[in-house]
């Protein structure tokens, strides 16, 4: 089913929001908040339409909008640790928004946000931000950072595995489609060749039938001419026979009258 105008506008605005989220923004940047609010309204309106998209596609749109909304809420937190923990619970989209994307933009934004939060936490733990922290608090921060780094590495590894699985799935689907297209092409070629042979045989049969019809027409014409000549000959002989019979009867009558005179 073709996408409606509202769905196309939603996809364009969603792609724009993903591009803004991937950029480094000023704290006073307000456009992304307004865009995400507009996305929520458009998604709510799209769900109420009669000709709405498939449920899987609607879930994907909701997942991406919720991710952007959660990303904005995480950026409003004051602590880098809280931001990092909030980013851990965000779920990016599974499929690209536009055909130009090879990987989902929300997943790229998620990885970039994780990297920025990790960098800020590293700066705080190394003392570039928190100079006045005591040794115990610094030790807690370091252990927290190590645990978070391990979890982040595991999540990145899992994301990489998921991405490889998705790419492998798409590659398998493309190979399957290519094999099906080749099979259809071979079948179409065989059917074309078979149809060509049938048409060729039909043309040969038709040509033979036309030749036989011409020959039969010539034979019929010859027989008609011969029958016409024979009919003409038969009429001539019959006429001569009738003339001879009439003459014979006339002569016989005269002789009969001469031989047998009239009785008195």
Short mmCIF file of C-alpha atoms in Angstrom, two decimals:
data_model
loop_
_atom_site.label_atom_id
_atom_site.label_comp_id
_atom_site.label_asym_id
_atom_site.label_seq_id
_atom_site.Cartn_x
_atom_site.Cartn_y
_atom_site.Cartn_z
CA UNK A 1 0.00 0.00 0.00
CA UNK A 2 1.33 3.43 -0.92
CA UNK A 3 2.32 5.79 1.88
CA UNK A 4 -0.08 8.61 2.67
CA UNK A 5 0.91 12.27 2.73
CA UNK A 6 0.92 12.27 6.54
CA UNK A 7 3.23 9.27 6.64
CA UNK A 8 5.62 10.88 4.15
CA UNK A 9 5.73 14.05 6.23
CA UNK A 10 6.37 11.93 9.33
CA UNK A 11 9.26 10.15 7.64
CA UNK A 12 10.80 13.45 6.47
CA UNK A 13 10.52 15.06 9.90
CA UNK A 14 11.84 11.90 11.57
CA UNK A 15 14.87 11.89 9.28
CA UNK A 16 15.46 15.58 10.06
CA UNK A 17 15.25 14.90 13.82
CA UNK A 18 17.73 12.04 13.52
CA UNK A 19 20.14 14.34 11.68
CA UNK A 20 19.78 17.03 14.37
CA UNK A 21 20.27 14.47 17.13
CA UNK A 22 23.52 13.31 15.54
CA UNK A 23 24.95 16.84 15.61
CA UNK A 24 26.50 18.59 18.59
CA UNK A 25 23.85 21.02 19.74
CA UNK A 26 23.94 24.07 22.01
CA UNK A 27 22.13 23.77 25.35
CA UNK A 28 19.74 26.48 24.17
CA UNK A 29 18.80 24.60 21.00
CA UNK A 30 15.00 24.34 20.88
CA UNK A 31 14.23 23.01 17.43
CA UNK A 32 14.65 19.33 18.27
CA UNK A 33 12.19 19.58 21.20
CA UNK A 34 9.57 21.16 18.94
CA UNK A 35 10.21 18.65 16.17
CA UNK A 36 9.83 15.67 18.53
CA UNK A 37 6.58 17.11 19.90
CA UNK A 38 5.33 17.49 16.32
CA UNK A 39 6.38 13.90 15.64
CA UNK A 40 4.29 12.69 18.57
CA UNK A 41 1.23 14.55 17.26
CA UNK A 42 1.72 13.25 13.72
CA UNK A 43 2.20 9.68 14.98
CA UNK A 44 -0.93 9.92 17.11
CA UNK A 45 -2.88 11.21 14.11
CA UNK A 46 -1.44 8.51 11.86
CA UNK A 47 -2.62 5.77 14.23
CA UNK A 48 -6.17 7.13 14.06
CA UNK A 49 -6.36 7.09 10.25
CA UNK A 50 -8.34 4.42 8.44
CA UNK A 51 -5.59 3.71 5.88
CA UNK A 52 -2.77 3.47 8.40
CA UNK A 53 0.48 1.55 7.72
CA UNK A 54 1.25 -1.98 8.88
CA UNK A 55 1.48 -2.57 12.66
CA UNK A 56 5.21 -3.41 12.40
CA UNK A 57 5.90 -0.10 10.69
CA UNK A 58 3.85 1.82 13.26
CA UNK A 59 5.78 0.12 16.08
CA UNK A 60 9.04 1.11 14.41
CA UNK A 61 7.90 4.74 14.16
CA UNK A 62 6.86 4.71 17.82
CA UNK A 63 10.18 3.16 18.81
CA UNK A 64 12.16 5.90 17.04
CA UNK A 65 9.99 8.72 18.43
CA UNK A 66 10.31 7.29 21.95
CA UNK A 67 14.07 7.05 21.48
CA UNK A 68 14.34 10.71 20.47
CA UNK A 69 12.10 11.74 23.35
CA UNK A 70 14.16 9.72 25.83
CA UNK A 71 17.36 11.16 24.37
CA UNK A 72 16.13 14.70 25.02
CA UNK A 73 15.11 13.81 28.56
CA UNK A 74 18.50 12.21 29.21
CA UNK A 75 20.31 15.34 27.96
CA UNK A 76 18.42 17.43 30.52
CA UNK A 77 19.94 15.48 33.44
CA UNK A 78 22.71 17.19 35.38
CA UNK A 79 25.12 14.32 36.09
CA UNK A 80 27.09 12.51 33.42
CA UNK A 81 26.53 9.24 35.24
CA UNK A 82 22.79 9.74 35.19
CA UNK A 83 22.95 10.62 31.49
CA UNK A 84 24.96 7.48 30.75
CA UNK A 85 22.59 5.26 32.73
CA UNK A 86 19.57 6.87 31.04
CA UNK A 87 21.12 6.26 27.61
CA UNK A 88 21.57 2.59 28.51
CA UNK A 89 17.81 2.13 28.66
CA UNK A 90 17.12 3.79 25.30
CA UNK A 91 16.06 1.51 22.46
CA UNK A 92 17.03 2.78 18.98
CA UNK A 93 15.19 1.85 15.81
CA UNK A 94 15.84 -1.42 14.03
CA UNK A 95 15.39 -0.32 10.41
CA UNK A 96 16.64 2.72 8.43
CA UNK A 97 14.22 5.59 8.01
CA UNK A 98 15.24 6.38 4.41
CA UNK A 99 16.63 4.23 1.63
CA UNK A 100 19.90 6.17 1.66
CA UNK A 101 20.79 4.87 5.13
CA UNK A 102 22.74 1.64 5.39
CA UNK A 103 22.28 1.41 9.17
CA UNK A 104 19.53 2.96 11.32
CA UNK A 105 20.37 6.59 12.15
CA UNK A 106 18.97 6.20 15.68
CA UNK A 107 21.45 3.41 16.37
CA UNK A 108 24.30 5.65 15.21
CA UNK A 109 23.01 8.47 17.41
CA UNK A 110 22.79 6.05 20.33
CA UNK A 111 26.42 4.99 19.91
CA UNK A 112 27.57 8.62 19.59
CA UNK A 113 25.66 9.62 22.71
CA UNK A 114 27.16 6.72 24.64
CA UNK A 115 30.63 7.75 23.51
CA UNK A 116 30.08 11.38 24.60
CA UNK A 117 28.75 10.32 28.00
CA UNK A 118 31.69 7.98 28.45
CA UNK A 119 34.12 10.77 27.60
CA UNK A 120 32.52 13.11 30.13
CA UNK A 121 32.60 10.44 32.83
CA UNK A 122 36.25 9.75 32.07
CA UNK A 123 37.04 13.45 32.39
CA UNK A 124 35.24 13.63 35.73
CA UNK A 125 36.98 10.53 37.08
CA UNK A 126 40.39 11.78 36.02
CA UNK A 127 39.84 15.01 37.94
CA UNK A 128 39.30 17.50 35.14
CA UNK A 129 35.83 18.28 36.48
CA UNK A 130 35.70 17.17 40.14
CA UNK A 131 38.92 18.44 41.75
CA UNK A 132 37.53 18.55 45.27
CA UNK A 133 36.39 14.91 45.59
CA UNK A 134 38.03 12.77 48.26
CA UNK A 135 39.71 9.42 47.65
CA UNK A 136 36.75 7.24 48.60
CA UNK A 137 34.34 9.14 46.35
CA UNK A 138 36.88 9.07 43.55
CA UNK A 139 37.26 5.30 44.03
CA UNK A 140 33.48 4.85 43.83
CA UNK A 141 33.38 6.93 40.68
CA UNK A 142 36.19 4.89 39.16
CA UNK A 143 34.49 1.59 39.96
CA UNK A 144 31.25 2.96 38.54
CA UNK A 145 33.10 4.04 35.42
CA UNK A 146 34.75 0.63 35.01
CA UNK A 147 31.39 -1.16 35.39
CA UNK A 148 29.74 1.23 32.99
CA UNK A 149 32.60 0.87 30.49
CA UNK A 150 32.30 -2.92 30.65
CA UNK A 151 28.58 -2.74 30.12
CA UNK A 152 29.03 -0.21 27.33
CA UNK A 153 31.57 -2.45 25.63
CA UNK A 154 29.19 -5.40 25.97
CA UNK A 155 26.32 -3.34 24.56
CA UNK A 156 28.47 -2.13 21.68
CA UNK A 157 29.55 -5.69 21.00
CA UNK A 158 25.93 -6.82 21.11
CA UNK A 159 24.93 -3.94 18.83
CA UNK A 160 27.70 -4.91 16.44
CA UNK A 161 26.53 -8.53 16.51
CA UNK A 162 22.94 -7.43 15.90
CA UNK A 163 24.08 -5.16 13.07
CA UNK A 164 26.06 -8.01 11.50
CA UNK A 165 23.03 -10.27 11.86
CA UNK A 166 20.80 -7.68 10.20
CA UNK A 167 23.28 -7.15 7.38
CA UNK A 168 23.63 -10.91 6.94
CA UNK A 169 19.85 -11.27 6.88
CA UNK A 170 19.54 -8.54 4.24
CA UNK A 171 22.33 -10.15 2.23
CA UNK A 172 20.60 -13.54 2.45
CA UNK A 173 17.32 -11.96 1.39
CA UNK A 174 19.03 -10.24 -1.55
CA UNK A 175 20.70 -13.49 -2.60
CA UNK A 176 17.40 -15.33 -2.33
CA UNK A 177 15.68 -12.64 -4.40
CA UNK A 178 18.49 -12.81 -6.96
CA UNK A 179 18.13 -16.60 -7.19
CA UNK A 180 14.36 -16.28 -7.58
CA UNK A 181 14.82 -13.64 -10.29
CA UNK A 182 17.30 -15.89 -12.10
CA UNK A 183 14.88 -18.81 -11.80
CA UNK A 184 12.05 -16.67 -13.14
CA UNK A 185 14.28 -15.46 -15.97
CA UNK A 186 15.19 -19.07 -16.89
CA UNK A 187 11.54 -20.10 -16.72
CA UNK A 188 10.54 -17.13 -18.87
CA UNK A 189 13.28 -17.98 -21.37
CA UNK A 190 12.18 -21.63 -21.55
CA UNK A 191 8.54 -20.62 -21.95
CA UNK A 192 9.52 -18.14 -24.67
CA UNK A 193 11.52 -20.78 -26.53
CA UNK A 194 8.67 -23.30 -26.21
CA UNK A 195 6.16 -20.73 -27.45
CA UNK A 196 8.51 -19.86 -30.32
CA UNK A 197 8.78 -23.54 -31.32
CA UNK A 198 4.99 -23.96 -31.15
CA UNK A 199 4.46 -20.85 -33.26
CA UNK A 200 7.08 -22.08 -35.74
CA UNK A 201 5.34 -25.46 -36.03
CA UNK A 202 1.97 -23.76 -36.45
CA UNK A 203 3.42 -21.57 -39.20
CA UNK A 204 4.81 -24.63 -40.96
CA UNK A 205 1.45 -26.43 -40.65
CA UNK A 206 -0.37 -23.36 -41.96
CA UNK A 207 2.04 -23.03 -44.89
CA UNK A 208 1.56 -26.72 -45.74
CA UNK A 209 -2.22 -26.32 -45.53
CA UNK A 210 -2.08 -23.30 -47.84
CA UNK A 211 0.03 -25.24 -50.36
CA UNK A 212 -2.39 -28.18 -50.25
CA UNK A 213 -5.32 -25.81 -50.70
CA UNK A 214 -3.66 -24.24 -53.73
CA UNK A 215 -2.96 -27.66 -55.22
CA UNK A 216 -6.52 -28.82 -54.61
CA UNK A 217 -7.84 -25.62 -56.16
CA UNK A 218 -5.74 -26.20 -59.28
CA UNK A 219 -6.90 -29.82 -59.51
CA UNK A 220 -10.51 -28.77 -59.03
CA UNK A 221 -10.15 -26.15 -61.75
CA UNK A 222 -8.69 -28.73 -64.16
CA UNK A 223 -11.48 -31.20 -63.41
CA UNK A 224 -14.07 -28.46 -63.90
CA UNK A 225 -12.63 -27.60 -67.31
CA UNK A 226 -12.54 -31.25 -68.30
CA UNK A 227 -16.14 -31.79 -67.17
CA UNK A 228 -17.25 -28.73 -69.10
CA UNK A 229 -15.58 -29.99 -72.28
CA UNK A 230 -17.07 -33.42 -71.78
CA UNK A 231 -20.52 -31.92 -71.32
CA UNK A 232 -20.15 -29.93 -74.51
CA UNK A 233 -19.06 -33.04 -76.42
CA UNK A 234 -22.02 -35.03 -75.07
CA UNK A 235 -24.48 -32.36 -76.17
CA UNK A 236 -23.05 -32.31 -79.71
CA UNK A 237 -23.27 -36.09 -80.14
CA UNK A 238 -26.81 -36.18 -78.82
CA UNK A 239 -27.87 -33.46 -81.24
CA UNK A 240 -26.43 -35.31 -84.22
CA UNK A 241 -28.08 -38.54 -83.14
CA UNK A 242 -31.46 -36.84 -82.87
CA UNK A 243 -31.04 -35.28 -86.32
CA UNK A 244 -30.18 -38.66 -87.82
CA UNK A 245 -33.19 -40.29 -86.15
CA UNK A 246 -35.51 -37.56 -87.41
CA UNK A 247 -34.15 -37.90 -90.94
CA UNK A 248 -34.52 -41.66 -90.82
CA UNK A 249 -38.12 -41.39 -89.64
CA UNK A 250 -38.92 -38.85 -92.39
CA UNK A 251 -37.44 -41.03 -95.14
CA UNK A 252 -39.21 -44.09 -93.72
CA UNK A 253 -42.55 -42.30 -93.83
CA UNK A 254 -42.07 -41.29 -97.45
CA UNK A 255 -41.12 -44.83 -98.45
CA UNK A 256 -44.07 -46.22 -96.52
CA UNK A 257 -46.43 -43.90 -98.38
CA UNK A 258 -44.94 -44.82 -101.77
CA UNK A 259 -44.98 -48.50 -101.15
CA UNK A 260 -48.45 -48.71 -99.66
CA UNK A 261 -50.80 -46.55 -101.78
CA UNK A 262 -54.05 -45.20 -100.34
CA UNK A 263 -56.88 -47.73 -100.22
CA UNK A 264 -60.02 -47.00 -102.30
#
